Amino acid sequence: MSKLPGNAGVSLLGDKTLDFYRDPVIFCRQRIEKHSSRVFLCRLINKPTVFICSVEGMRELLCGEEACLLRLSLNHLFTGTCLESSSNYMSSVCDHCLKNLSISEQPQSVYSIFKRLGAELVLGLFLNVRAEDQPEVFQEIMELCTEHWHGLISVPVTVKVPLWTSGFAKALDARSKLMEIIKDKLENDTEGFVGALGSLPFPNAGSAAQHLLLLISALIPKALASLLTSFTLALGGPEQRESRQEAIRNPDHLHRVLLEVQRLWPPFIGGRRIAEKESTLADFCVPKDYGAVYVSYFIHRDPEVFQQPDSFLPERWSGRNAGQEHLLCSFGNGPRSCIGSTLTEIFIKEVCRYLLKKYDWCLDPPSQDFQYKWLPVSRPANLPSVSFTRLDQTVSE
């Protein structure tokens, strides 16, 4: 076993958390170049941490364990008939949120539109709260989810004084209100996902509510908005018209486009684990209690696996990388993959098909800054604006 390149520095003074959060891509790129290795050691959250930026290392980190019993018990809620019963609602959400994109004849902030669409999907599927049927309840929950999420990623200080409350304290208050709503749903609603979740034999009374809180959090709509925004930008403009038309005709082409979108612009920068015992990772020794962070941006651009790693090439998935979808880690990987990834894929494709069949679109203005920010969820730092034209209008013109 080899010694890990890099060093963890000393406690507190050697911590690089702020540097990483300022720009994780620059942070990792500098160290990959410095150490000539896609695996390196640094200090993150004041803990010695191994950074994994290779496909090989990611697979070792995430694919070494069997799925737990709880995961198996939840799995059926995201497969088979449960997915089929969601299809009509997905279609109605697409129509409700996207049918008027071209009416104003003004550029649209697509990330904001897709985030609203994601919120409608999540609250409707998981909590049986539909925006069209219960607009006031929907709005209340959406605001609580946003406040909860924004507070959690703020400085964790609980302060309440006259005329001012810290963001973290507001997040805790929002969480309490959300938990009250969720518990009421679990006790009184027997239909759909929330009814099925409430019937599972969880180890304690609060487990189902905790899982549901995670599912309806603002994080999921943001992740959906991230992927859909990247798809819209990648296939926008007259130069991509042929690819858009091919995506309508050929589901395999759409699938390859979405794999490439996910590869280049993963919604989450990665994930973190802690070594419970001394381990080996990518031929390096990882001591007990060290952290291990996998960085999806660099794993997806590993030149050992992906030729021309920085280029948007959907055709790679029918050529050299055919059948290698399992090497992506946007939603985890192996036994540690997101349990709702299949549902996410189905919904993303539903939205993309709707857009492709109904609209042509282009950047408006044509020149925009698409520098991405990567935390907490990836998206262009400056929200892009896009103009949509209905295809029936295009044909008539």
CSV table of N, CA, C and O in Angstrom, one decimal, residues 15-127:
chain,number,residue,atom,x,y,z
A,15,ASP,N,-7.0,23.4,8.5
A,15,ASP,CA,-8.3,23.1,7.9
A,15,ASP,C,-8.5,23.8,6.6
A,15,ASP,O,-8.3,25.0,6.5
A,16,LYS,N,-9.0,23.1,5.6
A,16,LYS,CA,-9.2,23.8,4.3
A,16,LYS,C,-10.7,23.8,3.9
A,16,LYS,O,-11.0,24.0,2.7
A,17,THR,N,-11.6,23.7,4.9
A,17,THR,CA,-13.0,23.7,4.6
A,17,THR,C,-13.5,24.9,3.8
A,17,THR,O,-14.2,24.8,2.8
A,18,LEU,N,-13.1,26.1,4.2
A,18,LEU,CA,-13.5,27.3,3.5
A,18,LEU,C,-13.0,27.4,2.1
A,18,LEU,O,-13.7,27.8,1.2
A,19,ASP,N,-11.7,26.9,1.9
A,19,ASP,CA,-11.2,26.9,0.5
A,19,ASP,C,-12.0,26.0,-0.4
A,19,ASP,O,-12.3,26.3,-1.5
A,20,PHE,N,-12.4,24.8,0.2
A,20,PHE,CA,-13.2,23.8,-0.6
A,20,PHE,C,-14.5,24.4,-0.9
A,20,PHE,O,-15.0,24.3,-2.1
A,21,TYR,N,-15.2,25.0,0.1
A,21,TYR,CA,-16.6,25.5,-0.2
A,21,TYR,C,-16.6,26.7,-1.1
A,21,TYR,O,-17.6,27.0,-1.7
A,22,ARG,N,-15.5,27.4,-1.1
A,22,ARG,CA,-15.4,28.6,-1.9
A,22,ARG,C,-15.5,28.2,-3.4
A,22,ARG,O,-16.2,28.8,-4.2
A,23,ASP,N,-14.8,27.2,-3.8
A,23,ASP,CA,-14.8,26.6,-5.1
A,23,ASP,C,-14.2,25.2,-5.1
A,23,ASP,O,-13.0,25.1,-5.3
A,24,PRO,N,-15.1,24.2,-5.0
A,24,PRO,CA,-14.6,22.8,-4.9
A,24,PRO,C,-13.8,22.4,-6.2
A,24,PRO,O,-12.9,21.5,-6.1
A,25,VAL,N,-14.2,22.9,-7.3
A,25,VAL,CA,-13.6,22.5,-8.6
A,25,VAL,C,-12.1,23.0,-8.6
A,25,VAL,O,-11.2,22.2,-8.9
A,26,ILE,N,-11.9,24.3,-8.3
A,26,ILE,CA,-10.6,24.8,-8.3
A,26,ILE,C,-9.8,24.2,-7.2
A,26,ILE,O,-8.6,23.8,-7.4
A,27,PHE,N,-10.4,24.0,-6.1
A,27,PHE,CA,-9.7,23.3,-4.9
A,27,PHE,C,-9.1,22.0,-5.3
A,27,PHE,O,-7.9,21.7,-5.1
A,28,CYS,N,-9.9,21.1,-5.9
A,28,CYS,CA,-9.5,19.8,-6.3
A,28,CYS,C,-8.5,19.8,-7.5
A,28,CYS,O,-7.6,19.0,-7.5
A,29,ARG,N,-8.8,20.6,-8.4
A,29,ARG,CA,-7.9,20.7,-9.6
A,29,ARG,C,-6.5,21.1,-9.2
A,29,ARG,O,-5.6,20.4,-9.7
A,30,GLN,N,-6.4,22.0,-8.4
A,30,GLN,CA,-5.0,22.5,-7.9
A,30,GLN,C,-4.3,21.3,-7.3
A,30,GLN,O,-3.1,21.1,-7.5
A,31,ARG,N,-5.0,20.5,-6.5
A,31,ARG,CA,-4.3,19.4,-5.7
A,31,ARG,C,-4.1,18.2,-6.6
A,31,ARG,O,-3.1,17.5,-6.4
A,32,ILE,N,-4.9,18.0,-7.5
A,32,ILE,CA,-4.7,16.9,-8.5
A,32,ILE,C,-3.4,17.2,-9.3
A,32,ILE,O,-2.6,16.3,-9.5
A,33,GLU,N,-3.3,18.4,-9.7
A,33,GLU,CA,-2.1,18.8,-10.5
A,33,GLU,C,-0.8,18.8,-9.6
A,33,GLU,O,0.2,18.4,-10.0
A,34,LYS,N,-1.0,19.3,-8.4
A,34,LYS,CA,0.2,19.3,-7.5
A,34,LYS,C,0.7,18.0,-7.1
A,34,LYS,O,1.9,17.7,-7.1
A,35,HIS,N,-0.2,17.0,-6.9
A,35,HIS,CA,0.2,15.7,-6.4
A,35,HIS,C,0.3,14.7,-7.6
A,35,HIS,O,0.7,13.5,-7.3
A,36,SER,N,-0.1,15.1,-8.8
A,36,SER,CA,-0.2,14.2,-9.9
A,36,SER,C,-1.0,12.9,-9.5
A,36,SER,O,-0.6,11.8,-9.9
A,37,SER,N,-2.1,13.1,-8.8
A,37,SER,CA,-2.9,12.0,-8.3
A,37,SER,C,-4.3,12.4,-8.2
A,37,SER,O,-4.6,13.6,-7.7
A,38,ARG,N,-5.3,11.6,-8.6
A,38,ARG,CA,-6.7,11.9,-8.4
A,38,ARG,C,-7.2,11.4,-7.1
A,38,ARG,O,-8.4,11.4,-6.8
A,39,VAL,N,-6.3,11.0,-6.2
A,39,VAL,CA,-6.6,10.7,-4.8
A,39,VAL,C,-5.6,11.4,-3.9
A,39,VAL,O,-4.4,11.3,-4.2
A,40,PHE,N,-6.0,12.2,-3.0
A,40,PHE,CA,-5.1,13.0,-2.2
A,40,PHE,C,-5.7,13.2,-0.8
A,40,PHE,O,-6.9,13.1,-0.6
A,41,LEU,N,-4.8,13.6,0.1
A,41,LEU,CA,-5.2,13.9,1.5
A,41,LEU,C,-5.2,15.4,1.8
A,41,LEU,O,-4.4,16.1,1.3
A,42,CYS,N,-6.2,15.8,2.6
A,42,CYS,CA,-6.3,17.2,3.0
A,42,CYS,C,-7.1,17.2,4.3
A,42,CYS,O,-7.6,16.1,4.8
A,43,ARG,N,-7.4,18.3,4.9
A,43,ARG,CA,-8.2,18.4,6.1
A,43,ARG,C,-9.5,19.1,5.8
A,43,ARG,O,-9.5,20.3,5.3
A,44,LEU,N,-10.6,18.5,6.0
A,44,LEU,CA,-11.9,19.0,5.7
A,44,LEU,C,-12.8,18.9,7.0
A,44,LEU,O,-12.9,17.8,7.6
A,45,ILE,N,-13.5,19.9,7.4
A,45,ILE,CA,-14.3,19.9,8.6
A,45,ILE,C,-13.5,19.5,9.8
A,45,ILE,O,-13.9,18.7,10.6
A,46,ASN,N,-12.2,19.9,9.8
A,46,ASN,CA,-11.2,19.7,10.8
A,46,ASN,C,-11.0,18.2,11.0
A,46,ASN,O,-10.6,17.7,12.1
A,47,LYS,N,-11.1,17.4,9.9
A,47,LYS,CA,-10.8,16.0,10.0
A,47,LYS,C,-10.0,15.6,8.8
A,47,LYS,O,-10.2,16.0,7.7
A,48,PRO,N,-8.9,14.8,9.0
A,48,PRO,CA,-8.1,14.3,7.9
A,48,PRO,C,-9.1,13.6,6.9
A,48,PRO,O,-9.8,12.7,7.3
A,49,THR,N,-9.0,14.0,5.7
A,49,THR,CA,-10.0,13.5,4.7
A,49,THR,C,-9.3,13.2,3.4
A,49,THR,O,-8.5,13.9,2.8
A,50,VAL,N,-9.6,12.0,2.9
A,50,VAL,CA,-9.2,11.5,1.6
A,50,VAL,C,-10.1,12.0,0.5
A,50,VAL,O,-11.4,11.7,0.6
A,51,PHE,N,-9.6,12.7,-0.5
A,51,PHE,CA,-10.5,13.1,-1.6
A,51,PHE,C,-10.3,12.1,-2.8
A,51,PHE,O,-9.2,11.8,-3.2
A,52,ILE,N,-11.5,11.7,-3.3
A,52,ILE,CA,-11.5,10.7,-4.3
A,52,ILE,C,-12.0,11.3,-5.6
A,52,ILE,O,-13.1,11.8,-5.7
A,53,CYS,N,-11.2,11.4,-6.6
A,53,CYS,CA,-11.5,12.0,-7.9
A,53,CYS,C,-11.4,11.1,-9.1
A,53,CYS,O,-11.3,11.5,-10.2
A,54,SER,N,-11.4,9.8,-8.8
A,54,SER,CA,-11.2,8.8,-9.9
A,54,SER,C,-12.4,7.8,-9.8
A,54,SER,O,-13.0,7.6,-8.8
A,55,VAL,N,-12.7,7.3,-11.0
A,55,VAL,CA,-13.8,6.3,-11.1
A,55,VAL,C,-13.5,5.1,-10.2
A,55,VAL,O,-14.3,4.5,-9.4
A,56,GLU,N,-12.2,4.6,-10.3
A,56,GLU,CA,-11.8,3.4,-9.5
A,56,GLU,C,-12.0,3.6,-8.0
A,56,GLU,O,-12.5,2.8,-7.3
A,57,GLY,N,-11.5,4.8,-7.5
A,57,GLY,CA,-11.6,5.0,-6.1
A,57,GLY,C,-13.1,5.2,-5.7
A,57,GLY,O,-13.4,4.7,-4.6
A,58,MET,N,-13.9,5.8,-6.5
A,58,MET,CA,-15.3,6.0,-6.1
A,58,MET,C,-16.0,4.6,-6.0
A,58,MET,O,-16.8,4.4,-5.1
A,59,ARG,N,-15.7,3.7,-7.0
A,59,ARG,CA,-16.4,2.4,-6.9
A,59,ARG,C,-16.0,1.6,-5.7
A,59,ARG,O,-16.8,1.0,-5.1
A,60,GLU,N,-14.7,1.7,-5.3
A,60,GLU,CA,-14.3,1.1,-4.1
A,60,GLU,C,-14.9,1.6,-2.9
A,60,GLU,O,-15.3,0.9,-1.9
A,61,LEU,N,-15.1,2.9,-2.8
A,61,LEU,CA,-15.7,3.6,-1.7
A,61,LEU,C,-17.2,3.3,-1.5
A,61,LEU,O,-17.6,3.1,-0.4
A,62,LEU,N,-17.9,3.2,-2.6
A,62,LEU,CA,-19.4,3.2,-2.5
A,62,LEU,C,-19.9,1.8,-2.7
A,62,LEU,O,-21.1,1.6,-2.4
A,63,CYS,N,-19.2,0.9,-3.3
A,63,CYS,CA,-19.8,-0.4,-3.7
A,63,CYS,C,-19.3,-1.6,-2.9
A,63,CYS,O,-19.5,-2.7,-3.3
A,64,GLY,N,-18.8,-1.3,-1.7
A,64,GLY,CA,-18.3,-2.4,-0.9
A,64,GLY,C,-19.3,-3.0,0.2
A,64,GLY,O,-18.9,-3.9,0.9
A,65,GLU,N,-20.5,-2.6,0.2
A,65,GLU,CA,-21.4,-3.0,1.2
A,65,GLU,C,-22.8,-3.4,0.6
A,65,GLU,O,-23.2,-2.9,-0.4
A,66,GLU,N,-23.4,-4.4,1.3
A,66,GLU,CA,-24.8,-4.7,0.9
A,66,GLU,C,-25.8,-3.7,1.3
A,66,GLU,O,-25.6,-3.0,2.3
A,67,ALA,N,-26.9,-3.6,0.6
A,67,ALA,CA,-28.0,-2.7,1.0
A,67,ALA,C,-28.5,-3.2,2.4
A,67,ALA,O,-28.7,-4.4,2.6
A,68,CYS,N,-28.9,-2.2,3.2
A,68,CYS,CA,-29.4,-2.6,4.5
A,68,CYS,C,-30.9,-3.0,4.4
A,68,CYS,O,-31.6,-2.7,3.4
A,69,LEU,N,-31.4,-3.6,5.5
A,69,LEU,CA,-32.8,-4.0,5.5
A,69,LEU,C,-33.8,-2.9,5.3
A,69,LEU,O,-34.8,-3.0,4.6
A,70,LEU,N,-33.5,-1.7,5.9
A,70,LEU,CA,-34.4,-0.6,5.8
A,70,LEU,C,-34.5,-0.1,4.3
A,70,LEU,O,-35.6,0.2,3.8
A,71,ARG,N,-33.4,-0.1,3.6
A,71,ARG,CA,-33.4,0.2,2.2
A,71,ARG,C,-34.2,-0.7,1.4
A,71,ARG,O,-35.0,-0.3,0.5
A,72,LEU,N,-34.1,-2.0,1.7
A,72,LEU,CA,-34.9,-3.0,1.0
A,72,LEU,C,-36.4,-2.8,1.2
A,72,LEU,O,-37.2,-3.0,0.3
A,73,SER,N,-36.7,-2.4,2.4
A,73,SER,CA,-38.1,-2.3,2.7
A,73,SER,C,-38.7,-1.0,2.1
A,73,SER,O,-39.9,-1.0,1.7
A,74,LEU,N,-37.9,0.0,1.8
A,74,LEU,CA,-38.3,1.2,1.2
A,74,LEU,C,-38.3,1.1,-0.4
A,74,LEU,O,-39.1,1.8,-1.0
A,75,ASN,N,-37.5,0.1,-0.9
A,75,ASN,CA,-37.3,0.1,-2.3
A,75,ASN,C,-38.6,-0.1,-3.1
A,75,ASN,O,-38.7,0.5,-4.2
A,76,HIS,N,-39.5,-0.9,-2.6
A,76,HIS,CA,-40.7,-1.1,-3.4
A,76,HIS,C,-41.6,0.1,-3.6
A,76,HIS,O,-42.4,0.2,-4.5
A,77,LEU,N,-41.4,1.1,-2.8
A,77,LEU,CA,-42.1,2.4,-3.0
A,77,LEU,C,-41.7,3.2,-4.2
A,77,LEU,O,-42.4,4.1,-4.6
A,78,PHE,N,-40.5,2.9,-4.7
A,78,PHE,CA,-39.9,3.6,-5.8
A,78,PHE,C,-39.9,2.8,-7.1
A,78,PHE,O,-39.2,3.1,-8.0
A,79,THR,N,-40.6,1.6,-7.1
A,79,THR,CA,-40.5,0.8,-8.3
A,79,THR,C,-41.9,0.3,-8.7
A,79,THR,O,-42.9,0.5,-8.0
A,80,GLY,N,-41.9,-0.4,-9.8
A,80,GLY,CA,-43.1,-1.2,-10.2
A,80,GLY,C,-44.4,-0.3,-10.3
A,80,GLY,O,-44.4,0.8,-10.8
A,81,THR,N,-45.4,-0.8,-9.6
A,81,THR,CA,-46.8,-0.2,-9.7
A,81,THR,C,-46.8,1.2,-9.1
A,81,THR,O,-47.5,2.1,-9.5
A,82,CYS,N,-45.9,1.4,-8.1
A,82,CYS,CA,-45.9,2.7,-7.5
A,82,CYS,C,-45.4,3.8,-8.5
A,82,CYS,O,-45.9,4.9,-8.5
A,83,LEU,N,-44.4,3.4,-9.3
A,83,LEU,CA,-44.0,4.4,-10.4
A,83,LEU,C,-45.1,4.5,-11.4
A,83,LEU,O,-45.3,5.7,-11.9
A,84,GLU,N,-45.7,3.5,-11.8
A,84,GLU,CA,-46.7,3.5,-12.8
A,84,GLU,C,-47.9,4.4,-12.4
A,84,GLU,O,-48.4,5.2,-13.2
A,85,SER,N,-48.2,4.4,-11.1
A,85,SER,CA,-49.3,5.2,-10.6
A,85,SER,C,-49.0,6.7,-10.6
A,85,SER,O,-49.9,7.5,-10.4
A,86,SER,N,-47.7,7.0,-10.7
A,86,SER,CA,-47.3,8.4,-10.6
A,86,SER,C,-47.2,9.0,-12.0
A,86,SER,O,-47.1,10.3,-12.1
A,87,SER,N,-47.3,8.3,-13.1
A,87,SER,CA,-47.1,8.8,-14.4
A,87,SER,C,-48.1,9.9,-14.8
A,87,SER,O,-47.7,10.9,-15.4
A,88,ASN,N,-49.4,9.7,-14.5
A,88,ASN,CA,-50.4,10.7,-14.8
A,88,ASN,C,-50.1,12.0,-14.1
A,88,ASN,O,-50.3,13.1,-14.7
A,89,TYR,N,-49.8,11.9,-12.8
A,89,TYR,CA,-49.5,13.1,-12.1
A,89,TYR,C,-48.3,13.8,-12.6
A,89,TYR,O,-48.3,15.1,-12.7
A,90,MET,N,-47.2,13.1,-13.0
A,90,MET,CA,-46.1,13.7,-13.6
A,90,MET,C,-46.4,14.5,-14.9
A,90,MET,O,-46.0,15.6,-15.1
A,91,SER,N,-47.3,13.9,-15.7
A,91,SER,CA,-47.7,14.6,-16.9
A,91,SER,C,-48.5,15.8,-16.6
A,91,SER,O,-48.3,16.9,-17.3
A,92,SER,N,-49.4,15.8,-15.6
A,92,SER,CA,-50.2,17.0,-15.3
A,92,SER,C,-49.3,18.1,-14.7
A,92,SER,O,-49.6,19.3,-15.0
A,93,VAL,N,-48.3,17.7,-14.0
A,93,VAL,CA,-47.3,18.8,-13.4
A,93,VAL,C,-46.6,19.4,-14.6
A,93,VAL,O,-46.4,20.7,-14.6
A,94,CYS,N,-46.1,18.6,-15.5
A,94,CYS,CA,-45.4,19.2,-16.7
A,94,CYS,C,-46.3,20.2,-17.4
A,94,CYS,O,-45.9,21.3,-17.8
A,95,ASP,N,-47.6,19.8,-17.7
A,95,ASP,CA,-48.5,20.7,-18.4
A,95,ASP,C,-48.8,21.9,-17.6
A,95,ASP,O,-48.8,23.0,-18.2
A,96,HIS,N,-49.0,21.8,-16.3
A,96,HIS,CA,-49.3,22.9,-15.5
A,96,HIS,C,-48.2,24.0,-15.4
A,96,HIS,O,-48.4,25.2,-15.5
A,97,CYS,N,-47.0,23.5,-15.3
A,97,CYS,CA,-45.8,24.4,-15.2
A,97,CYS,C,-45.2,24.9,-16.5
A,97,CYS,O,-44.5,25.9,-16.5
A,98,LEU,N,-45.4,24.1,-17.6
A,98,LEU,CA,-44.7,24.4,-18.8
A,98,LEU,C,-45.5,24.9,-20.0
A,98,LEU,O,-45.0,25.2,-21.0
A,99,LYS,N,-46.8,24.8,-19.9
A,99,LYS,CA,-47.6,25.1,-21.0
A,99,LYS,C,-47.6,26.5,-21.5
A,99,LYS,O,-47.9,26.8,-22.7
A,100,ASN,N,-47.2,27.4,-20.7
A,100,ASN,CA,-47.3,28.8,-21.1
A,100,ASN,C,-45.9,29.5,-21.2
A,100,ASN,O,-45.7,30.7,-21.1
A,101,LEU,N,-44.9,28.7,-21.5
A,101,LEU,CA,-43.5,29.2,-21.6
A,101,LEU,C,-43.3,30.3,-22.6
A,101,LEU,O,-42.5,31.2,-22.5
A,102,SER,N,-44.1,30.2,-23.7
A,102,SER,CA,-43.9,31.1,-24.9
A,102,SER,C,-44.9,32.2,-24.9
A,102,SER,O,-44.8,33.1,-25.8
A,103,ILE,N,-45.9,32.2,-24.0
A,103,ILE,CA,-47.0,33.2,-24.1
A,103,ILE,C,-46.5,34.6,-24.0
A,103,ILE,O,-46.9,35.5,-24.7
A,104,SER,N,-45.6,34.9,-23.0
A,104,SER,CA,-45.2,36.3,-22.7
A,104,SER,C,-44.3,36.8,-23.8
A,104,SER,O,-44.1,38.0,-23.9
A,105,GLU,N,-43.7,35.9,-24.6
A,105,GLU,CA,-42.7,36.3,-25.6
A,105,GLU,C,-41.5,37.0,-25.0
A,105,GLU,O,-40.8,37.7,-25.7
A,106,GLN,N,-41.2,36.7,-23.7
A,106,GLN,CA,-40.1,37.2,-23.0
A,106,GLN,C,-39.2,36.1,-22.6
A,106,GLN,O,-39.7,34.9,-22.4
A,107,PRO,N,-37.9,36.3,-22.4
A,107,PRO,CA,-37.0,35.3,-21.9
A,107,PRO,C,-37.5,34.8,-20.5
A,107,PRO,O,-38.0,35.6,-19.7
A,108,GLN,N,-37.3,33.5,-20.3
A,108,GLN,CA,-37.7,32.9,-19.0
A,108,GLN,C,-36.5,32.5,-18.2
A,108,GLN,O,-35.5,32.0,-18.7
A,109,SER,N,-36.6,32.6,-16.9
A,109,SER,CA,-35.6,32.1,-16.0
A,109,SER,C,-35.8,30.6,-15.7
A,109,SER,O,-36.7,30.2,-14.9
A,110,VAL,N,-35.1,29.8,-16.5
A,110,VAL,CA,-35.5,28.4,-16.5
A,110,VAL,C,-35.2,27.7,-15.2
A,110,VAL,O,-36.0,26.8,-14.8
A,111,TYR,N,-34.2,28.0,-14.5
A,111,TYR,CA,-33.9,27.4,-13.2
A,111,TYR,C,-35.1,27.6,-12.3
A,111,TYR,O,-35.5,26.7,-11.6
A,112,SER,N,-35.6,28.8,-12.2
A,112,SER,CA,-36.7,29.1,-11.3
A,112,SER,C,-37.9,28.3,-11.7
A,112,SER,O,-38.7,27.8,-10.8
A,113,ILE,N,-38.2,28.2,-13.0
A,113,ILE,CA,-39.4,27.5,-13.5
A,113,ILE,C,-39.2,26.0,-13.1
A,113,ILE,O,-40.2,25.4,-12.6
A,114,PHE,N,-38.1,25.4,-13.3
A,114,PHE,CA,-37.9,24.0,-13.1
A,114,PHE,C,-37.9,23.7,-11.6
A,114,PHE,O,-38.3,22.6,-11.1
A,115,LYS,N,-37.4,24.7,-10.8
A,115,LYS,CA,-37.4,24.5,-9.3
A,115,LYS,C,-38.9,24.4,-8.8
A,115,LYS,O,-39.2,23.6,-8.0
A,116,ARG,N,-39.8,25.3,-9.3
A,116,ARG,CA,-41.2,25.3,-9.0
A,116,ARG,C,-41.8,23.9,-9.5
A,116,ARG,O,-42.6,23.3,-8.7
A,117,LEU,N,-41.4,23.5,-10.7
A,117,LEU,CA,-42.0,22.3,-11.2
A,117,LEU,C,-41.5,21.1,-10.3
A,117,LEU,O,-42.4,20.2,-9.9
A,118,GLY,N,-40.3,21.1,-9.8
A,118,GLY,CA,-39.8,20.0,-8.9
A,118,GLY,C,-40.5,20.0,-7.6
A,118,GLY,O,-40.8,19.0,-7.0
A,119,ALA,N,-40.8,21.2,-7.1
A,119,ALA,CA,-41.6,21.3,-5.8
A,119,ALA,C,-43.0,20.8,-5.9
A,119,ALA,O,-43.5,20.1,-5.1
A,120,GLU,N,-43.6,21.1,-7.1
A,120,GLU,CA,-45.0,20.5,-7.3
A,120,GLU,C,-44.9,19.0,-7.4
A,120,GLU,O,-45.8,18.3,-6.8
A,121,LEU,N,-43.9,18.5,-8.1
A,121,LEU,CA,-43.8,17.0,-8.2
A,121,LEU,C,-43.6,16.4,-6.8
A,121,LEU,O,-44.3,15.5,-6.4
A,122,VAL,N,-42.7,16.9,-6.0
A,122,VAL,CA,-42.3,16.3,-4.8
A,122,VAL,C,-43.4,16.3,-3.8
A,122,VAL,O,-43.8,15.3,-3.1
A,123,LEU,N,-44.0,17.5,-3.6
A,123,LEU,CA,-45.1,17.6,-2.6
A,123,LEU,C,-46.4,16.8,-3.0
A,123,LEU,O,-47.1,16.3,-2.2
A,124,GLY,N,-46.6,16.8,-4.3
A,124,GLY,CA,-47.7,16.0,-4.8
A,124,GLY,C,-47.5,14.5,-4.7
A,124,GLY,O,-48.4,13.8,-4.2
A,125,LEU,N,-46.4,14.0,-5.0
A,125,LEU,CA,-46.1,12.6,-5.0
A,125,LEU,C,-45.9,12.1,-3.6
A,125,LEU,O,-46.4,11.0,-3.2
A,126,PHE,N,-45.2,12.8,-2.8
A,126,PHE,CA,-44.8,12.2,-1.5
A,126,PHE,C,-45.7,12.7,-0.3
A,126,PHE,O,-45.7,12.0,0.7
A,127,LEU,N,-46.4,13.8,-0.5
A,127,LEU,CA,-47.2,14.3,0.6
A,127,LEU,C,-48.7,14.4,0.2
A,127,LEU,O,-49.5,14.8,1.1
